[in-house]
XYZ file of C-alpha atoms in Angstrom:
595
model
C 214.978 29.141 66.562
C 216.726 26.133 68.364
C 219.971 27.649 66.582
C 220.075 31.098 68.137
C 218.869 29.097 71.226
C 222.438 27.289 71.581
C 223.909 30.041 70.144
C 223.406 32.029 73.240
C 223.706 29.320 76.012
C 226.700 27.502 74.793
C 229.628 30.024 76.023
C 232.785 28.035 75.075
C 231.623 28.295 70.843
C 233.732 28.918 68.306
C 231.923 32.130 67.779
C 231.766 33.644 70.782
C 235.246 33.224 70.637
C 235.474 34.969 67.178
C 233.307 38.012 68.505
C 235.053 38.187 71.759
C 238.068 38.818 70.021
C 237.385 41.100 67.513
C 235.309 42.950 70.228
C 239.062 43.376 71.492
C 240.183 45.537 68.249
C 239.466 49.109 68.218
C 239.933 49.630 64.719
C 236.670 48.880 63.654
C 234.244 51.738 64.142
C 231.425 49.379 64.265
C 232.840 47.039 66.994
C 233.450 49.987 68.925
C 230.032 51.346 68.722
C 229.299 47.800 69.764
C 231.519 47.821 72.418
C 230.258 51.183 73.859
C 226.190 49.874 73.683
C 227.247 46.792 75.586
C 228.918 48.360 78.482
C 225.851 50.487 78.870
C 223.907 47.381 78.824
C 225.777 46.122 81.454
C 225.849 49.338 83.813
C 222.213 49.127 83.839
C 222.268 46.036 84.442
C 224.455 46.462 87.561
C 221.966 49.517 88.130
C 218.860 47.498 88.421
C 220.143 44.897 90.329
C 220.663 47.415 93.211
C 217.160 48.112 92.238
C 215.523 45.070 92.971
C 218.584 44.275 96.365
C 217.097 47.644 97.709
C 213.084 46.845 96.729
C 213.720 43.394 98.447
C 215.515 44.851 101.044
C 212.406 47.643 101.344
C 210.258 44.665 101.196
C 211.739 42.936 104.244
C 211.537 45.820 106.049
C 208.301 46.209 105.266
C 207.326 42.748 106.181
C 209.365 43.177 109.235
C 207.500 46.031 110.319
C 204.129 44.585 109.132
C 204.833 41.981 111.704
C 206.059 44.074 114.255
C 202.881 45.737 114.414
C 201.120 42.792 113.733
C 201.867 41.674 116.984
C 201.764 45.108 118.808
C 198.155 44.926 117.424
C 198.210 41.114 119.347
C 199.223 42.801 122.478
C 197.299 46.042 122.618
C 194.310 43.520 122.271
C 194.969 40.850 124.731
C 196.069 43.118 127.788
C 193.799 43.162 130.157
C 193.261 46.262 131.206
C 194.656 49.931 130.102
C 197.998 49.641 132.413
C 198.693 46.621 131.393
C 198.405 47.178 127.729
C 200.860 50.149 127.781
C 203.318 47.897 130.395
C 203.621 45.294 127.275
C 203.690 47.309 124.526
C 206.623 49.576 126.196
C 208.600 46.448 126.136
C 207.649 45.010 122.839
C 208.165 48.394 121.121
C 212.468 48.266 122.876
C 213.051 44.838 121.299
C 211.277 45.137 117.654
C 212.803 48.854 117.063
C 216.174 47.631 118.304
C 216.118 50.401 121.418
C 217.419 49.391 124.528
C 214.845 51.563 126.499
C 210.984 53.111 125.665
C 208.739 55.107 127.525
C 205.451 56.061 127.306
C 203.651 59.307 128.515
C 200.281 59.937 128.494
C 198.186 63.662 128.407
C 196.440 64.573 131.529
C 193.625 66.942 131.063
C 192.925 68.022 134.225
C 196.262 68.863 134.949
C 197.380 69.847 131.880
C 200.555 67.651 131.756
C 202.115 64.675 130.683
C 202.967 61.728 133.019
C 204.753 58.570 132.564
C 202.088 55.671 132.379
C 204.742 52.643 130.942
C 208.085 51.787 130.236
C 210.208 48.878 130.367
C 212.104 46.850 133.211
C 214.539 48.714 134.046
C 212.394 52.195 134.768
C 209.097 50.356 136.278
C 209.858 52.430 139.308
C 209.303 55.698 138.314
C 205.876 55.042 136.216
C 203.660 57.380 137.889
C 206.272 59.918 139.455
C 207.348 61.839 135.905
C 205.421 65.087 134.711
C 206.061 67.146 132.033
C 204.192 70.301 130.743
C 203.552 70.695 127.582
C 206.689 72.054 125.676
C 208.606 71.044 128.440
C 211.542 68.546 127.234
C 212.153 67.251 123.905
C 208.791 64.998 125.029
C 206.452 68.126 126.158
C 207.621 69.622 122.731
C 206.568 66.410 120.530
C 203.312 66.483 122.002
C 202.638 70.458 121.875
C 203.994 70.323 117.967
C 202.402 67.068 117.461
C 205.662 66.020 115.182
C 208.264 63.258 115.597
C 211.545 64.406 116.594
C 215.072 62.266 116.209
C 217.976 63.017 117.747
C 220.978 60.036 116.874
C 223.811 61.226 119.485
C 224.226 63.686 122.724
C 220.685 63.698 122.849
C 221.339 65.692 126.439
C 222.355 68.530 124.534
C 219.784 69.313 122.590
C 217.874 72.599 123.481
C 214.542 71.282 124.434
C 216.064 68.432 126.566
C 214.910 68.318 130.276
C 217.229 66.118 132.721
C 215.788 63.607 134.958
C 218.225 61.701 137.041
C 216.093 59.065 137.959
C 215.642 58.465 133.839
C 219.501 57.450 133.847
C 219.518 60.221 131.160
C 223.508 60.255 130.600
C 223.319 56.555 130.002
C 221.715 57.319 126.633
C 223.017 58.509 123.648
C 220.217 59.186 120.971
C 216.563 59.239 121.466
C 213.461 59.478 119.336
C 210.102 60.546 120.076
C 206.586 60.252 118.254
C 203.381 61.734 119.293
C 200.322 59.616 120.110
C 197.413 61.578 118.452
C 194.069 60.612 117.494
C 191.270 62.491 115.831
C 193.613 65.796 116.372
C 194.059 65.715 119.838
C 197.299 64.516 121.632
C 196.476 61.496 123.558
C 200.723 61.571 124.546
C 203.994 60.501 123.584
C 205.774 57.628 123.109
C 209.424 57.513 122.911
C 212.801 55.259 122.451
C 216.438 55.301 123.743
C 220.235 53.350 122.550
C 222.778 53.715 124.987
C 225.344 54.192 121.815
C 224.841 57.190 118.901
C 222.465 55.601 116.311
C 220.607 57.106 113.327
C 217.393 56.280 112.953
C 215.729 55.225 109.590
C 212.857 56.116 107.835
C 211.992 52.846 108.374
C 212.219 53.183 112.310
C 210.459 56.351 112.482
C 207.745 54.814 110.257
C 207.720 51.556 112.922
C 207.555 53.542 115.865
C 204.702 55.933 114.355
C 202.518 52.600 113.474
C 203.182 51.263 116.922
C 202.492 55.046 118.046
C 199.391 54.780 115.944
C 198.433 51.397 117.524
C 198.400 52.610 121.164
C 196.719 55.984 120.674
C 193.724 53.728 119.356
C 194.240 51.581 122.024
C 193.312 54.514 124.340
C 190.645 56.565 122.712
C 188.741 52.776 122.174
C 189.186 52.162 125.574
C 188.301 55.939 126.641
C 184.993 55.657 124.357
C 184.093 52.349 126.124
C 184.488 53.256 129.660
C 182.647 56.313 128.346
C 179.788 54.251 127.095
C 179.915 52.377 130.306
C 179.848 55.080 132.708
C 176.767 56.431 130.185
C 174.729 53.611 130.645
C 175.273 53.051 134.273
C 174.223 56.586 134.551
C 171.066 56.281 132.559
C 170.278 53.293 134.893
C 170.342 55.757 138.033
C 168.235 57.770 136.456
C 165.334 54.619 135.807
C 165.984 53.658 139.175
C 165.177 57.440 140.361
C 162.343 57.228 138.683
C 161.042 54.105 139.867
C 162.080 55.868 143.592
C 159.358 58.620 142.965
C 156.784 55.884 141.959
C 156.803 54.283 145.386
C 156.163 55.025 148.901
C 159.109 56.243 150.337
C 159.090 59.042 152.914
C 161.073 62.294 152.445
C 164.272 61.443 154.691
C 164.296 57.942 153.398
C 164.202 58.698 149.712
C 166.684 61.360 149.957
C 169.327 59.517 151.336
C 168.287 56.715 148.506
C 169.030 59.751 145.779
C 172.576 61.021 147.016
C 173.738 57.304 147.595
C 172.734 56.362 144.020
C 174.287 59.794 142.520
C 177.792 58.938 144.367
C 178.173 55.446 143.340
C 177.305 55.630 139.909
C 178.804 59.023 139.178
C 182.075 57.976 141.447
C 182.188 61.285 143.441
C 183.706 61.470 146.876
C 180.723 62.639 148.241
C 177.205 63.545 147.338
C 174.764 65.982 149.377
C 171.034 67.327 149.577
C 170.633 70.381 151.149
C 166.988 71.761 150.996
C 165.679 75.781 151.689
C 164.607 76.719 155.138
C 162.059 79.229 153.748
C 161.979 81.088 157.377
C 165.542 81.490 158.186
C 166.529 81.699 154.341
C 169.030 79.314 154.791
C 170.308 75.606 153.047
C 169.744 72.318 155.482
C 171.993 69.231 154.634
C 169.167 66.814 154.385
C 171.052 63.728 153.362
C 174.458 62.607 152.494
C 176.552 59.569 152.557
C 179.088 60.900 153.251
C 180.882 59.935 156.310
C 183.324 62.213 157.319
C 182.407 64.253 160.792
C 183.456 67.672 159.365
C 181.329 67.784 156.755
C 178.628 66.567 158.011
C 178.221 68.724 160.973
C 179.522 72.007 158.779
C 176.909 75.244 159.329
C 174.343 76.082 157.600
C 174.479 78.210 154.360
C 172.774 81.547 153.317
C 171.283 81.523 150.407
C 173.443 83.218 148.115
C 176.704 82.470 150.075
C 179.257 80.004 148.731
C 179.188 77.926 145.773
C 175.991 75.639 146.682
C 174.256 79.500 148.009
C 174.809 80.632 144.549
C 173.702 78.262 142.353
C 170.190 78.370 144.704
C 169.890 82.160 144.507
C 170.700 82.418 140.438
C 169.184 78.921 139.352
C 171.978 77.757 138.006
C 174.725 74.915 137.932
C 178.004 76.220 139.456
C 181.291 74.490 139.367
C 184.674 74.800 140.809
C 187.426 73.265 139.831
C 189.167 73.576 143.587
C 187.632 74.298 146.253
C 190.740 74.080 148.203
C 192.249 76.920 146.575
C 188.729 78.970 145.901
C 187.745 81.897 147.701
C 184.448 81.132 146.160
C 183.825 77.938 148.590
C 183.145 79.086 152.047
C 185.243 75.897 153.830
C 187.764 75.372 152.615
C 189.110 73.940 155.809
C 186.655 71.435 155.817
C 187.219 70.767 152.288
C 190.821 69.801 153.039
C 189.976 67.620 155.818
C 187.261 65.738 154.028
C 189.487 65.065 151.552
C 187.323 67.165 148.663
C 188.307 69.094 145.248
C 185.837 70.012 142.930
C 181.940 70.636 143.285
C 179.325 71.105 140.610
C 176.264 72.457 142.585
C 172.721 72.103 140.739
C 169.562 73.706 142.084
C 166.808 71.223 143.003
C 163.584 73.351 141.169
C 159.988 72.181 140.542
C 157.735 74.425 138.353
C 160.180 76.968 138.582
C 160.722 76.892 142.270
C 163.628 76.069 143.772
C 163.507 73.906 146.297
C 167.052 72.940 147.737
C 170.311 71.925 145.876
C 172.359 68.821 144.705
C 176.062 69.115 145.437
C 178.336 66.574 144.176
C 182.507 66.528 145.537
C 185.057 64.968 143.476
C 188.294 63.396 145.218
C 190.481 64.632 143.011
C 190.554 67.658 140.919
C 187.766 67.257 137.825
C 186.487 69.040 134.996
C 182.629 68.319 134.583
C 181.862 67.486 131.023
C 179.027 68.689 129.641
C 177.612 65.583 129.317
C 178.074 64.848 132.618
C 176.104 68.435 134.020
C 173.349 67.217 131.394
C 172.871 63.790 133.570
C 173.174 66.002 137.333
C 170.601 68.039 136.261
C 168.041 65.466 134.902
C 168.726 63.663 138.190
C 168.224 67.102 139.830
C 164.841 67.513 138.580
C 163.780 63.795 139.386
C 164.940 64.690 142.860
C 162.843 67.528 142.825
C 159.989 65.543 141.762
C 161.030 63.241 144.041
C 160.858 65.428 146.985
C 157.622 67.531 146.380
C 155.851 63.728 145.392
C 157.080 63.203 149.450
C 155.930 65.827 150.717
C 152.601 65.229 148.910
C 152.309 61.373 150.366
C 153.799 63.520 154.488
C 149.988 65.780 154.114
C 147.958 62.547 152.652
C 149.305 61.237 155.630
C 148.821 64.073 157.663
C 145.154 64.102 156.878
C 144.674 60.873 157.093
C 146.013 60.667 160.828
C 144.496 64.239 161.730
C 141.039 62.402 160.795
C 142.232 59.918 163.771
C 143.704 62.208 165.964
C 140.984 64.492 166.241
C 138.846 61.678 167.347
C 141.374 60.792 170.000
C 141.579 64.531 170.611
C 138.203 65.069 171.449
C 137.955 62.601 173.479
C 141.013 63.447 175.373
C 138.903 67.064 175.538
C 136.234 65.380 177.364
C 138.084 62.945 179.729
C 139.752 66.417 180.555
C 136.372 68.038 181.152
C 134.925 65.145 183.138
C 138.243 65.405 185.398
C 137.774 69.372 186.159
C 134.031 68.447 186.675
C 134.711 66.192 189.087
C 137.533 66.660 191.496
C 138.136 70.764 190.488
C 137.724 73.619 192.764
C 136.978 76.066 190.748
C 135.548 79.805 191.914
C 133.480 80.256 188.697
C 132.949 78.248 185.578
C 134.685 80.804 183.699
C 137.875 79.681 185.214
C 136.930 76.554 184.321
C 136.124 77.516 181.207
C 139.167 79.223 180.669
C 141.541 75.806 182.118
C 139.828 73.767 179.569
C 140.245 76.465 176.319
C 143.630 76.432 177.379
C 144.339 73.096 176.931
C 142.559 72.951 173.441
C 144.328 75.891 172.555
C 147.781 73.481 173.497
C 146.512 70.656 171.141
C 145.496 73.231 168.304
C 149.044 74.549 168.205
C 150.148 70.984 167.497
C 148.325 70.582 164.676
C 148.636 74.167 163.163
C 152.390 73.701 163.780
C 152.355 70.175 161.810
C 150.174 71.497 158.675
C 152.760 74.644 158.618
C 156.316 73.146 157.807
C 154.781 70.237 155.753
C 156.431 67.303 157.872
C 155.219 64.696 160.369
C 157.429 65.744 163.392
C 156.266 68.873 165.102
C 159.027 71.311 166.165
C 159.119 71.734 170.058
C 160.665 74.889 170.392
C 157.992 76.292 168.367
C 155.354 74.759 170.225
C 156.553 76.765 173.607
C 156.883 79.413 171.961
C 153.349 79.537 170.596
C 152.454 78.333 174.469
C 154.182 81.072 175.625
C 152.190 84.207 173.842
C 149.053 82.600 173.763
C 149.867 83.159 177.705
C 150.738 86.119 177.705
C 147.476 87.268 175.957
C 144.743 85.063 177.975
C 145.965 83.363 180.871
C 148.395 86.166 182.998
C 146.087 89.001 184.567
C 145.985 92.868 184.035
C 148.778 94.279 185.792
C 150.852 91.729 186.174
C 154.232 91.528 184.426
C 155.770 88.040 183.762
C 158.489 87.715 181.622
C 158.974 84.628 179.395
C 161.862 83.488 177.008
C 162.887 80.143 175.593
C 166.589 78.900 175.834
C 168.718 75.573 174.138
C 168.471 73.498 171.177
C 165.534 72.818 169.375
C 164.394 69.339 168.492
C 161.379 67.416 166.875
C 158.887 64.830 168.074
C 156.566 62.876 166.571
C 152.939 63.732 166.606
C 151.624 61.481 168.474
C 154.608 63.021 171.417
C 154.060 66.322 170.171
C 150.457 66.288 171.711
C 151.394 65.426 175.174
C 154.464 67.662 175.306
C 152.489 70.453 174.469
C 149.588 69.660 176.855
C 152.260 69.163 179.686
C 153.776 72.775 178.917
C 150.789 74.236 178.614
C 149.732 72.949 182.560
C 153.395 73.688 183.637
C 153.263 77.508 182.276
C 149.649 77.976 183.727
C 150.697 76.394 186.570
C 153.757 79.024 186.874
C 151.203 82.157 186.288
C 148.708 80.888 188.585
C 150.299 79.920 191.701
C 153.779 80.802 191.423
C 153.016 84.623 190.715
C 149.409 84.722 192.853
C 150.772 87.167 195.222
C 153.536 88.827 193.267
C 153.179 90.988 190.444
C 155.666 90.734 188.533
C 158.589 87.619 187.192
C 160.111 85.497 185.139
C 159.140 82.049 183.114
C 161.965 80.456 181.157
C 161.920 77.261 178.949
C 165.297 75.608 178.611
C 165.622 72.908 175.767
C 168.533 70.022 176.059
C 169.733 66.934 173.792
C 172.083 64.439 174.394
C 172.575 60.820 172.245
C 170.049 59.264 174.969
C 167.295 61.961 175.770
C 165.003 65.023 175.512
C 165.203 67.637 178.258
C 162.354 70.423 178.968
C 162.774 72.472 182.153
C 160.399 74.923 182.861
C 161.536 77.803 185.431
C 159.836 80.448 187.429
C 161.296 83.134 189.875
C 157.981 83.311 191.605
C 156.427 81.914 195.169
C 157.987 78.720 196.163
C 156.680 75.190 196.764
C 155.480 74.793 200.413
C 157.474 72.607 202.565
C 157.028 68.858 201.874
C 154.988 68.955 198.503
C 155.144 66.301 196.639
C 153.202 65.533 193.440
C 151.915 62.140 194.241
C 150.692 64.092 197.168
C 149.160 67.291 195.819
C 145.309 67.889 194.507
C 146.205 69.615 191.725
C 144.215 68.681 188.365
C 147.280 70.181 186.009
C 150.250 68.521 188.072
C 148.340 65.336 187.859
C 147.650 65.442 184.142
C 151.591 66.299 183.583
C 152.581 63.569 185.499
C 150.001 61.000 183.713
C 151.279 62.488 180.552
C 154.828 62.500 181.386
C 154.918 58.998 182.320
C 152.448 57.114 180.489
C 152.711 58.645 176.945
C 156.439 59.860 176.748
C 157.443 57.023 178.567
C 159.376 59.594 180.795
C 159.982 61.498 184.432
C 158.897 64.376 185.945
C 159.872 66.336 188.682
C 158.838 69.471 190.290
C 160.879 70.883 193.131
C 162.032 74.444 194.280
C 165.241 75.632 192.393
C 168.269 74.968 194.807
C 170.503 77.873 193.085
C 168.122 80.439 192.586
C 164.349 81.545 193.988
C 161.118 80.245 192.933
C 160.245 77.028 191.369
C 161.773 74.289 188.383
C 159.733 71.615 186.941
C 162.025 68.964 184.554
C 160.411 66.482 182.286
C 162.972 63.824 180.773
C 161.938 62.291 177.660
C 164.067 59.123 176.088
C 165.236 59.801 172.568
């Protein structure tokens, strides 16, 4: 054993000398045989040492790339936030493929394109400004075919290329782009530039694909958290809905609580309630927070008409992705100038009713997810709870203060009564009869007017009107003919107002009928409604007899005049004048009311 040993490391021996030369003769068939068995040897020898060069060579490469991504993976998880990450690993991904430029494009759904999010130094500038369709470019085709694609030299020339000045694209020789997919869906592209012709490896393919592979789950990580996020925050507007209904908010007040909630936690430009005017069929904005003027102050809708009409009259959620470009959306003016795209309109409905609509505008154009509808509409019905839980707690209170203000009523009845009994001049007690139904008649409206649109403000215009035909029918006589009509902009007091307003039209109408038309037979009585930012404006005009000369109603013994002017000043906190119309015949009384 130790022989053979030193018979094989000692190279200078006698016989290796002895076999190296008679290796040398070719006569011998053996020791050519020999010869023949040992050159084989040795070419495989040769053979497998390129073997194990090219395996170590593999596993450099390897460990090279291993790192590489290692410390992609490093970057990708220390960025900050999602521009940031694609900034750094744009330039990491130049230096460890040995590029001298990268880009990175990412997919944008709602427009269908791809636009540059990242690249290095040198092309910082035009992040943003890019767009590709899909197919569009050697990069639109990567990411429609979802495959790699490597061009080494004259990359400009190849048919799918798309030339971009501003992307210095003549500067470049080859090029090589790899798709960023995840789960089957193209998330973008990245890709990677040499100024000189270079073919790219396997091995640099491979490389970019990892790093490729890195970002994409980068993004849909980051996608599925903000995702989560936005999930949660909206599951905490619902709670806090909820916990809305519970307490003892009033109509307008909740309302405004609901589409300032919805807009925040959603993100949307701008959130509104609009709820059914059953009489004139039409949608109301109720509340928004929106601040923009032209919205704000856009008409009224039919129901039926437009996007928000439509979802009311069908019961359904309606969406548009532009309402700029629509002829679905009524305004699209407005639109434009409030700075609006898309709208998802859900119907506000309560035990099958529907009460109003939720409409929420995007700044930008947006595709509502499923998911997302799902959340509108179970904030929908809380708001519909919501609202008919106000409206509920409005007639509680209602009740509550009818119980009072028939008290004060009454007694406001008899202080009335004791008046006419004591300074009246009455011809029969029917007429005084009559003065004093009147007036309870004026109070009754109030109330009827207050149980009928479910609110606690009482609508003025309605109240003259009521005054008006319940005039008409009991206090002008047979043969007379006096015209009446109402003229301006409605608006809404308060109950408590409400009352006294109506008592002081009911005196100023009477008062019209009674001594403005005594000797004629025929006229006119208009009501003409006014509101600025500071006050209330009710003029009451007749074409009848005029004032004599010098009245004054400090100075007059009139029972009505003097209630008005009681009225008038003590519980609207107001003026009132009566004087004869200086444009026109007969008489004008004005009552001023602050806002």
């Amino acid at each position: 054993m130790r022989r053979y040993k030193n018979s094989r490391t000692v190279a200078s021996s006698p016989r290796r000398r002895r076999l190296a030369s008679a290796l040398k003769r070719d006569d011998d068939p053996d020791i050519s045989l020999l010869k023949q068995e040992l050159e084989a040897c040795d070419h495989a020898l040769e053979e497998a040492q390129v073997l194990l060069e090219r395996t170590r060579l593999e596993l450099e490469e390897k460990r090279g790339e291993a790192d590489a991504l290692r410390r992609i993976g490093e970057a990708v998880g220390s960025a900050f936030d999602h521009e940031e990450m694609l900034k750094v690993t744009a330039e990491i991904a130049s230096r460890i493929t040995g590029t001298d430029s990268c880009q990175i494009y990412l997919f944008d759904k709602t427009k269908e394109m791809l636009v540059l999010r990242a690249a290095d130094s040198d092309f910082s500038g035009v992040v943003g400004k890019i767009h590709l369709n899909l197919g569009e470019g050697i990069t639109g085709w990567v990411a429609r075919e979802r495959k790699p694609v490597s061009v080494p030299r004259e990359a400009w020339k190849d048919p799918r290329f798309k030339f971009y000045p501003e992307m210095q694209e003549g500067e470049f020789e080859s090029m090589l782009s790899v798709p960023l997919v995840t789960r089957g869906d193209i998330l973008g592209v990245i890709n990677v530039r040499t100024r000189l012709p270079h073919d790219y490896t396997k091995g640099q393919i491979r490389l970019l694909s990892g790093i490729a592979n890195q970002v994409a789950g980068a993004i849909e990580r980051s996608r599925r958290y903000k995702q989560l996020e936005k999930h949660a925050s909206q599951l905490t507007t619902l709670s806090e809905v909820s916990q809305a209904i519970t307490s003892n908010m009033y109509l307008d007040e909740l309302l405004q609580l609901f589409v300032t909630m919805t807009a925040k936690t959603m993100n949307y430009k701008i959130c509104t309630v609009a709820l059914i005017d059953v009489e004139k069929q039409e949608l109301v904005i109720k509340a928004t927070q929106s601040n923009s003027k032209e919205y704000t102050k856009k008409p009224n809708l039919k129901i039926g008409e437009s996007v928000s009409g439509k979802a009311v009259s069908e019961k359904r959620v309606v969406t548009v992705y532009d309402v700029q470009q629509t002829s679905e959306y009524r305004f699209p003016d407005i639109a434009q100038k409030a700075g609006v795209r898309s709208i998802a309109s859900i119907p506000l409905m309560s035990k099958g009713e529907v009460l109003g609509v939720l409409n929420c505008y995007t700044e930008k154009p947006h595709v509502f997810s499923q998911e997302e509808l799902v959340i509108l509409q179970a904030l929908s019905t809380q708001a519909a709870l919501a609202i008919e839980h106000a409206k509920l707690m409005v007639k509680s209170a209602v009740i509550q203060e009818m119980h009072h203000r028939v008290k004060n009523n009454l007694q406001q009845i008899v202080s009335l009564v004791r008046l006419e009994m004591r300074y009246s001049k009455y011809k029969s007690v029917e007429d005084a009869l009559n003065d004093i139904l009147n007036r309870i008649l004026a109070i009754s409206t109030v109330h009827e007017l207050l149980t009928r649109d479910d609110l606690d403000t009482v609508s003025i215009r309605k109240t003259a009107e009521s005054i008006l035909l319940a005039t008409q029918q009991s206090v002008v006589p047979p043969g007379k003919n006096v015209r009446t009509e109402i003229q301006g902009e409605d608006f809404v007091l308060p109950l408590a107002k409400a009352t006294s307003m109506a008592l002081v039209l009911n005196e100023l109408v009477q008062n019209a009928v009674e001594h403005g038309f005594k000797t004629l037979n025929e006229g006119r009585i208009r009501i003409e409604l006014t509101v600025n930012e500071a006050e209330f404006r009710v003029v009451v005009l007749n074409d009848g007899d005029p004032l004599p000369e010098g009245f004054t109603v400090k100075g007059t013994d009139s029972l009505g005049l003097s209630i008005v002017d009681t009225l008038v000043r003590g519980d609207l906190n107001g003026t009132f004048v009566l004087e004869n119309a200086k444009y026109d015949v007969g008489i004008v009384a004005i009552v001023v009311v602050p806002r």
